[in-house]
Amino acid sequence: MAHTNESVVSEFVLLGLSKSWELQLFFFAIFSLVYVTSVLGNIMIIVTISSDSHLNSPMYFLLSNLSFIDICQSNFATPKMLVDFFVEHKTISFEGCMAQIFFLHSFVGSEMMLLVAMAYDRFIAICKPLHYSTIMNRRLCIIFVFISWSVGILHSVSHLAFTVDLPFCGPNEVDSFFCDLPLVIELACMDTYEMEIMTLTNSGLISLGCFLALIISYTIILITVHHRSSSRSSKALSTLTAHVTVVILFFGPCIYFYICPFSRLSVDKFLSVFYTVCTPLLNPIIYSLRNEDVKSAMRKLRNRHVNSWKN
């Protein structure tokens, strides 16, 4: 597939979300708020967990790494989208486009694997509490994070290895606000049917595999919690609810994109916005509002800084 010499497209034109100036101003205001809240919220979670000794546990170590991935995901396309709201001719270089594809699939693949690791952590904590500290040690958590990033990067590289060498020799308009892989593939000057099947298979396997692992894990955990009646089980159920909510909201759009990866419905753009802009906000909102330990640690951190300012 060495078509590099045929690739004459040096940049792609991003059509964005709307051509209406009023709508673009509205989107800028909304998405700027979401972006800033998402980044600051995830930074706050990382700072809170690292500064509170009571949160020095595997679950919060994994949660802080999830926040880091969400910060990365917030920044791969959203800042350019916000700037492009004020630019009439929205373009991105060929290299920049490939970089967006690489980062998106790296972050999404890593987050999928990390969510599986977090489910395993809750499975051990609830189903095998006596062995929790032995099994879920810091070494295993670091291995989980390493595997998550490795799988995400390999997943992304496997996409990019074929996309970079596609012959782009004419059409260069991407009907989105970032370089979405299926949209870019369709611009190639060749029959891309086999490429589309490979993309669907690659992405479908990792997303479906992670989703099934999560469903099985949380089903077993919920059954275990259901058979117990204590305040500890109630706390565990509250934590599980937050985890399951994140999984559903994260994998919902993901599964849709992999079931209909090359569809062209108007809802696709808005699901893309939710997936890339709003998903990183789920972590600080859901885990902060539903987790008493995190809220308590944040209050302590706030009071500590208020007192230091007074002194």
CSV table of C-alpha atoms in Angstrom, one decimal:
chain,number,residue,atom,x,y,z
A,1,MET,CA,0.0,0.0,0.0
A,2,ALA,CA,2.8,2.4,-0.7
A,3,HIS,CA,0.9,5.2,-2.3
A,4,THR,CA,2.8,8.0,-0.6
A,5,ASN,CA,4.0,9.5,-4.0
A,6,GLU,CA,0.4,9.8,-5.1
A,7,SER,CA,-0.7,11.8,-2.1
A,8,VAL,CA,-0.9,15.4,-3.2
A,9,VAL,CA,-3.3,16.7,-0.5
A,10,SER,CA,-1.2,18.8,1.9
A,11,GLU,CA,-4.1,19.9,4.1
A,12,PHE,CA,-7.7,19.1,4.9
A,13,VAL,CA,-10.7,21.4,5.2
A,14,LEU,CA,-12.8,20.9,8.3
A,15,LEU,CA,-16.4,21.8,7.6
A,16,GLY,CA,-17.1,22.2,11.4
A,17,LEU,CA,-20.5,22.0,13.1
A,18,SER,CA,-22.4,24.8,11.4
A,19,LYS,CA,-22.0,27.6,8.9
A,20,SER,CA,-24.3,29.9,10.9
A,21,TRP,CA,-22.3,32.7,12.7
A,22,GLU,CA,-24.8,32.9,15.5
A,23,LEU,CA,-24.7,29.1,16.1
A,24,GLN,CA,-20.9,29.2,16.1
A,25,LEU,CA,-20.9,31.8,18.8
A,26,PHE,CA,-23.4,29.8,20.8
A,27,PHE,CA,-21.2,26.6,20.4
A,28,PHE,CA,-18.1,28.6,21.3
A,29,ALA,CA,-19.6,29.8,24.6
A,30,ILE,CA,-21.0,26.3,25.6
A,31,PHE,CA,-17.9,24.3,24.6
A,32,SER,CA,-15.5,26.7,26.1
A,33,LEU,CA,-17.3,26.3,29.4
A,34,VAL,CA,-17.3,22.5,29.1
A,35,TYR,CA,-13.6,22.5,28.1
A,36,VAL,CA,-12.4,24.6,30.9
A,37,THR,CA,-14.6,22.8,33.5
A,38,SER,CA,-13.4,19.4,32.2
A,39,VAL,CA,-9.7,20.3,32.3
A,40,LEU,CA,-9.8,22.1,35.7
A,41,GLY,CA,-12.1,19.4,37.2
A,42,ASN,CA,-9.8,16.5,36.2
A,43,ILE,CA,-6.7,18.5,37.4
A,44,MET,CA,-8.5,19.0,40.7
A,45,ILE,CA,-9.1,15.2,41.0
A,46,ILE,CA,-5.4,14.5,40.4
A,47,VAL,CA,-4.3,17.2,42.9
A,48,THR,CA,-6.8,16.0,45.5
A,49,ILE,CA,-5.9,12.3,45.2
A,50,SER,CA,-2.2,13.0,45.3
A,51,SER,CA,-2.4,15.4,48.3
A,52,ASP,CA,-4.7,13.3,50.6
A,53,SER,CA,-3.2,10.2,52.2
A,54,HIS,CA,-6.7,8.7,52.8
A,55,LEU,CA,-7.1,8.4,49.0
A,56,ASN,CA,-3.8,6.4,48.7
A,57,SER,CA,-5.6,3.3,47.4
A,58,PRO,CA,-5.6,1.4,44.0
A,59,MET,CA,-9.0,2.7,43.1
A,60,TYR,CA,-8.0,6.3,43.4
A,61,PHE,CA,-4.6,5.7,41.8
A,62,LEU,CA,-6.5,4.4,38.7
A,63,LEU,CA,-9.0,7.2,39.0
A,64,SER,CA,-6.2,9.8,38.8
A,65,ASN,CA,-4.8,8.1,35.7
A,66,LEU,CA,-8.3,8.2,34.2
A,67,SER,CA,-8.4,11.9,34.9
A,68,PHE,CA,-5.0,12.3,33.2
A,69,ILE,CA,-6.3,10.5,30.0
A,70,ASP,CA,-9.4,12.7,30.1
A,71,ILE,CA,-7.2,15.8,30.2
A,72,CYS,CA,-5.3,14.5,27.2
A,73,GLN,CA,-8.6,13.7,25.3
A,74,SER,CA,-9.9,17.2,26.1
A,75,ASN,CA,-6.9,18.8,24.3
A,76,PHE,CA,-6.4,16.7,21.2
A,77,ALA,CA,-9.1,18.6,19.1
A,78,THR,CA,-11.2,20.9,21.3
A,79,PRO,CA,-8.8,23.9,21.4
A,80,LYS,CA,-8.6,23.9,17.6
A,81,MET,CA,-12.3,23.6,17.4
A,82,LEU,CA,-12.8,26.6,19.6
A,83,VAL,CA,-10.3,28.7,17.6
A,84,ASP,CA,-11.9,27.6,14.3
A,85,PHE,CA,-15.3,29.0,15.3
A,86,PHE,CA,-13.7,32.4,14.5
A,87,VAL,CA,-12.0,31.2,11.3
A,88,GLU,CA,-13.9,31.2,8.0
A,89,HIS,CA,-11.6,28.7,6.2
A,90,LYS,CA,-11.0,25.9,8.7
A,91,THR,CA,-8.0,23.9,7.6
A,92,ILE,CA,-5.6,21.4,9.2
A,93,SER,CA,-2.3,20.1,7.7
A,94,PHE,CA,-2.0,16.5,6.6
A,95,GLU,CA,0.4,15.8,9.5
A,96,GLY,CA,-1.9,17.5,12.0
A,97,CYS,CA,-4.8,15.4,10.7
A,98,MET,CA,-2.8,12.2,11.2
A,99,ALA,CA,-1.8,13.4,14.6
A,100,GLN,CA,-5.4,13.9,15.6
A,101,ILE,CA,-6.3,10.4,14.5
A,102,PHE,CA,-3.4,9.0,16.4
A,103,PHE,CA,-4.1,10.8,19.6
A,104,LEU,CA,-7.8,10.1,19.6
A,105,HIS,CA,-7.5,6.4,19.2
A,106,SER,CA,-4.6,6.2,21.7
A,107,PHE,CA,-6.6,8.0,24.4
A,108,VAL,CA,-9.9,6.2,23.7
A,109,GLY,CA,-8.2,2.8,23.6
A,110,SER,CA,-6.3,3.5,26.8
A,111,GLU,CA,-9.4,4.7,28.6
A,112,MET,CA,-11.3,1.5,27.6
A,113,MET,CA,-8.6,-0.7,29.1
A,114,LEU,CA,-8.3,1.5,32.2
A,115,LEU,CA,-12.1,1.2,32.8
A,116,VAL,CA,-11.6,-2.6,32.7
A,117,ALA,CA,-8.8,-2.3,35.2
A,118,MET,CA,-11.1,-0.2,37.5
A,119,ALA,CA,-13.8,-2.8,37.2
A,120,TYR,CA,-11.3,-5.5,38.2
A,121,ASP,CA,-10.3,-3.4,41.2
A,122,ARG,CA,-14.0,-3.2,42.3
A,123,PHE,CA,-14.5,-6.9,41.7
A,124,ILE,CA,-11.6,-7.8,44.0
A,125,ALA,CA,-12.6,-5.2,46.6
A,126,ILE,CA,-16.2,-6.5,46.8
A,127,CYS,CA,-16.0,-10.2,45.9
A,128,LYS,CA,-12.6,-10.9,47.6
A,129,PRO,CA,-12.2,-8.2,50.3
A,130,LEU,CA,-9.8,-10.3,52.4
A,131,HIS,CA,-7.3,-10.6,49.6
A,132,TYR,CA,-7.7,-7.1,48.2
A,133,SER,CA,-4.5,-5.6,49.7
A,134,THR,CA,-2.5,-8.6,48.6
A,135,ILE,CA,-3.8,-8.7,45.0
A,136,MET,CA,-4.3,-5.0,44.2
A,137,ASN,CA,-0.8,-3.7,45.1
A,138,ARG,CA,0.9,-0.7,43.6
A,139,ARG,CA,2.9,-2.9,41.2
A,140,LEU,CA,-0.2,-4.4,39.7
A,141,CYS,CA,-1.8,-0.9,39.3
A,142,ILE,CA,1.3,0.4,37.5
A,143,ILE,CA,1.1,-2.7,35.2
A,144,PHE,CA,-2.5,-2.0,34.5
A,145,VAL,CA,-1.7,1.6,33.5
A,146,PHE,CA,1.2,0.5,31.4
A,147,ILE,CA,-1.0,-2.1,29.6
A,148,SER,CA,-3.7,0.5,29.1
A,149,TRP,CA,-1.4,3.0,27.3
A,150,SER,CA,0.4,0.2,25.4
A,151,VAL,CA,-2.9,-1.2,24.0
A,152,GLY,CA,-4.2,2.3,23.2
A,153,ILE,CA,-1.0,3.2,21.3
A,154,LEU,CA,-0.8,-0.1,19.5
A,155,HIS,CA,-4.5,0.2,18.6
A,156,SER,CA,-3.9,3.7,17.2
A,157,VAL,CA,-0.7,2.8,15.3
A,158,SER,CA,-2.5,-0.2,13.6
A,159,HIS,CA,-5.0,2.4,12.2
A,160,LEU,CA,-2.4,5.0,11.2
A,161,ALA,CA,-0.1,2.5,9.5
A,162,PHE,CA,-2.6,2.0,6.7
A,163,THR,CA,-4.1,5.5,6.7
A,164,VAL,CA,-0.8,7.5,6.2
A,165,ASP,CA,-0.1,5.6,3.0
A,166,LEU,CA,-3.5,6.1,1.4
A,167,PRO,CA,-3.5,8.1,-1.8
A,168,PHE,CA,-5.2,11.5,-1.2
A,169,CYS,CA,-5.2,13.2,-4.5
A,170,GLY,CA,-8.2,15.4,-4.7
A,171,PRO,CA,-11.2,15.7,-2.3
A,172,ASN,CA,-10.0,17.1,1.1
A,173,GLU,CA,-13.2,18.3,2.9
A,174,VAL,CA,-13.8,16.5,6.2
A,175,ASP,CA,-17.4,17.0,7.4
A,176,SER,CA,-16.6,17.3,11.0
A,177,PHE,CA,-14.7,19.6,13.4
A,178,PHE,CA,-11.7,17.2,13.6
A,179,CYS,CA,-10.1,14.5,11.5
A,180,ASP,CA,-12.4,11.5,12.1
A,181,LEU,CA,-10.8,8.4,10.7
A,182,PRO,CA,-13.8,7.0,8.7
A,183,LEU,CA,-14.3,10.5,7.1
A,184,VAL,CA,-10.7,10.7,6.2
A,185,ILE,CA,-10.5,7.2,4.7
A,186,GLU,CA,-13.4,8.0,2.4
A,187,LEU,CA,-11.4,10.9,0.8
A,188,ALA,CA,-8.8,8.4,-0.5
A,189,CYS,CA,-8.6,8.0,-4.3
A,190,MET,CA,-9.1,4.3,-4.2
A,191,ASP,CA,-11.7,1.7,-3.3
A,192,THR,CA,-11.6,1.8,0.5
A,193,TYR,CA,-14.1,-1.0,1.2
A,194,GLU,CA,-11.3,-3.3,2.6
A,195,MET,CA,-9.9,-0.5,4.6
A,196,GLU,CA,-13.3,0.3,6.1
A,197,ILE,CA,-13.7,-3.4,7.1
A,198,MET,CA,-10.3,-3.4,8.7
A,199,THR,CA,-11.1,-0.2,10.6
A,200,LEU,CA,-14.4,-1.6,11.8
A,201,THR,CA,-12.8,-4.9,12.9
A,202,ASN,CA,-9.9,-3.3,14.7
A,203,SER,CA,-12.0,-0.8,16.6
A,204,GLY,CA,-14.9,-3.2,17.1
A,205,LEU,CA,-12.8,-6.0,18.7
A,206,ILE,CA,-11.2,-3.8,21.4
A,207,SER,CA,-14.4,-1.9,22.2
A,208,LEU,CA,-16.6,-5.0,22.2
A,209,GLY,CA,-14.1,-7.0,24.2
A,210,CYS,CA,-13.7,-4.3,26.9
A,211,PHE,CA,-17.5,-3.7,27.0
A,212,LEU,CA,-18.2,-7.4,27.5
A,213,ALA,CA,-15.5,-7.7,30.2
A,214,LEU,CA,-17.1,-4.7,32.0
A,215,ILE,CA,-20.7,-6.0,31.7
A,216,ILE,CA,-19.6,-9.4,33.1
A,217,SER,CA,-17.6,-7.8,35.9
A,218,TYR,CA,-20.2,-5.4,37.1
A,219,THR,CA,-23.0,-8.0,36.8
A,220,ILE,CA,-21.1,-10.3,39.2
A,221,ILE,CA,-20.3,-7.4,41.5
A,222,LEU,CA,-24.0,-6.2,41.6
A,223,ILE,CA,-25.2,-9.8,42.4
A,224,THR,CA,-22.7,-10.0,45.2
A,225,VAL,CA,-23.7,-6.6,46.6
A,226,HIS,CA,-27.4,-7.5,46.3
A,227,HIS,CA,-26.9,-10.5,48.6
A,228,ARG,CA,-25.4,-8.3,51.3
A,229,SER,CA,-27.2,-5.9,53.5
A,230,SER,CA,-24.9,-3.4,55.3
A,231,SER,CA,-23.8,0.2,55.2
A,232,ARG,CA,-20.6,-1.0,53.6
A,233,SER,CA,-22.6,-2.6,50.8
A,234,SER,CA,-24.6,0.6,50.4
A,235,LYS,CA,-21.3,2.6,49.9
A,236,ALA,CA,-20.1,0.0,47.5
A,237,LEU,CA,-23.3,0.3,45.5
A,238,SER,CA,-22.9,4.0,45.3
A,239,THR,CA,-19.4,3.7,44.0
A,240,LEU,CA,-20.5,1.0,41.5
A,241,THR,CA,-23.3,3.3,40.2
A,242,ALA,CA,-20.7,6.0,39.4
A,243,HIS,CA,-18.6,3.4,37.6
A,244,VAL,CA,-21.5,1.9,35.6
A,245,THR,CA,-22.7,5.4,34.7
A,246,VAL,CA,-19.3,6.3,33.2
A,247,VAL,CA,-19.2,3.0,31.3
A,248,ILE,CA,-22.6,3.5,29.8
A,249,LEU,CA,-22.0,7.1,28.7
A,250,PHE,CA,-18.6,6.3,27.4
A,251,PHE,CA,-19.4,3.2,25.5
A,252,GLY,CA,-22.8,4.3,24.2
A,253,PRO,CA,-21.6,6.6,21.5
A,254,CYS,CA,-18.5,4.4,21.0
A,255,ILE,CA,-20.7,1.3,20.1
A,256,TYR,CA,-22.9,3.5,17.8
A,257,PHE,CA,-19.8,4.6,15.9
A,258,TYR,CA,-18.5,1.1,15.5
A,259,ILE,CA,-21.9,-0.3,14.4
A,260,CYS,CA,-22.5,2.5,11.9
A,261,PRO,CA,-18.9,3.8,11.3
A,262,PHE,CA,-19.5,5.2,7.8
A,263,SER,CA,-23.1,6.5,8.2
A,264,ARG,CA,-23.8,10.1,7.4
A,265,LEU,CA,-26.6,11.2,9.7
A,266,SER,CA,-26.9,14.6,11.2
A,267,VAL,CA,-26.8,13.1,14.7
A,268,ASP,CA,-23.2,11.8,14.0
A,269,LYS,CA,-21.7,15.3,14.5
A,270,PHE,CA,-23.4,15.8,17.8
A,271,LEU,CA,-22.4,12.4,19.1
A,272,SER,CA,-18.8,13.2,18.0
A,273,VAL,CA,-19.0,16.4,20.1
A,274,PHE,CA,-20.3,14.5,23.1
A,275,TYR,CA,-17.7,11.8,22.7
A,276,THR,CA,-14.7,14.1,22.3
A,277,VAL,CA,-15.7,17.3,24.2
A,278,CYS,CA,-18.2,16.2,26.9
A,279,THR,CA,-17.0,12.7,27.8
A,280,PRO,CA,-13.9,14.0,29.6
A,281,LEU,CA,-16.2,16.0,31.8
A,282,LEU,CA,-18.0,12.9,33.1
A,283,ASN,CA,-15.1,11.8,35.3
A,284,PRO,CA,-15.0,14.9,37.6
A,285,ILE,CA,-18.7,15.4,37.7
A,286,ILE,CA,-19.8,11.8,38.4
A,287,TYR,CA,-16.9,10.7,40.6
A,288,SER,CA,-16.8,14.0,42.6
A,289,LEU,CA,-20.6,14.3,43.1
A,290,ARG,CA,-21.2,10.7,44.0
A,291,ASN,CA,-18.0,9.9,46.0
A,292,GLU,CA,-18.0,11.2,49.6
A,293,ASP,CA,-14.3,10.4,50.1
A,294,VAL,CA,-13.4,12.6,47.1
A,295,LYS,CA,-15.8,15.4,48.2
A,296,SER,CA,-14.4,15.3,51.7
A,297,ALA,CA,-10.8,15.4,50.5
A,298,MET,CA,-11.7,18.4,48.2
A,299,ARG,CA,-13.2,20.3,51.2
A,300,LYS,CA,-10.0,19.6,53.2
A,301,LEU,CA,-7.8,20.9,50.4
A,302,ARG,CA,-10.0,24.0,50.0
A,303,ASN,CA,-10.0,24.7,53.7
A,304,ARG,CA,-6.2,24.2,53.9
A,305,HIS,CA,-5.6,26.8,51.1
A,306,VAL,CA,-8.1,29.2,52.6
A,307,ASN,CA,-6.4,29.0,56.0
A,308,SER,CA,-3.0,29.5,54.4
A,309,TRP,CA,-4.2,32.6,52.6
A,310,LYS,CA,-5.6,34.0,55.9
A,311,ASN,CA,-2.3,33.5,57.6
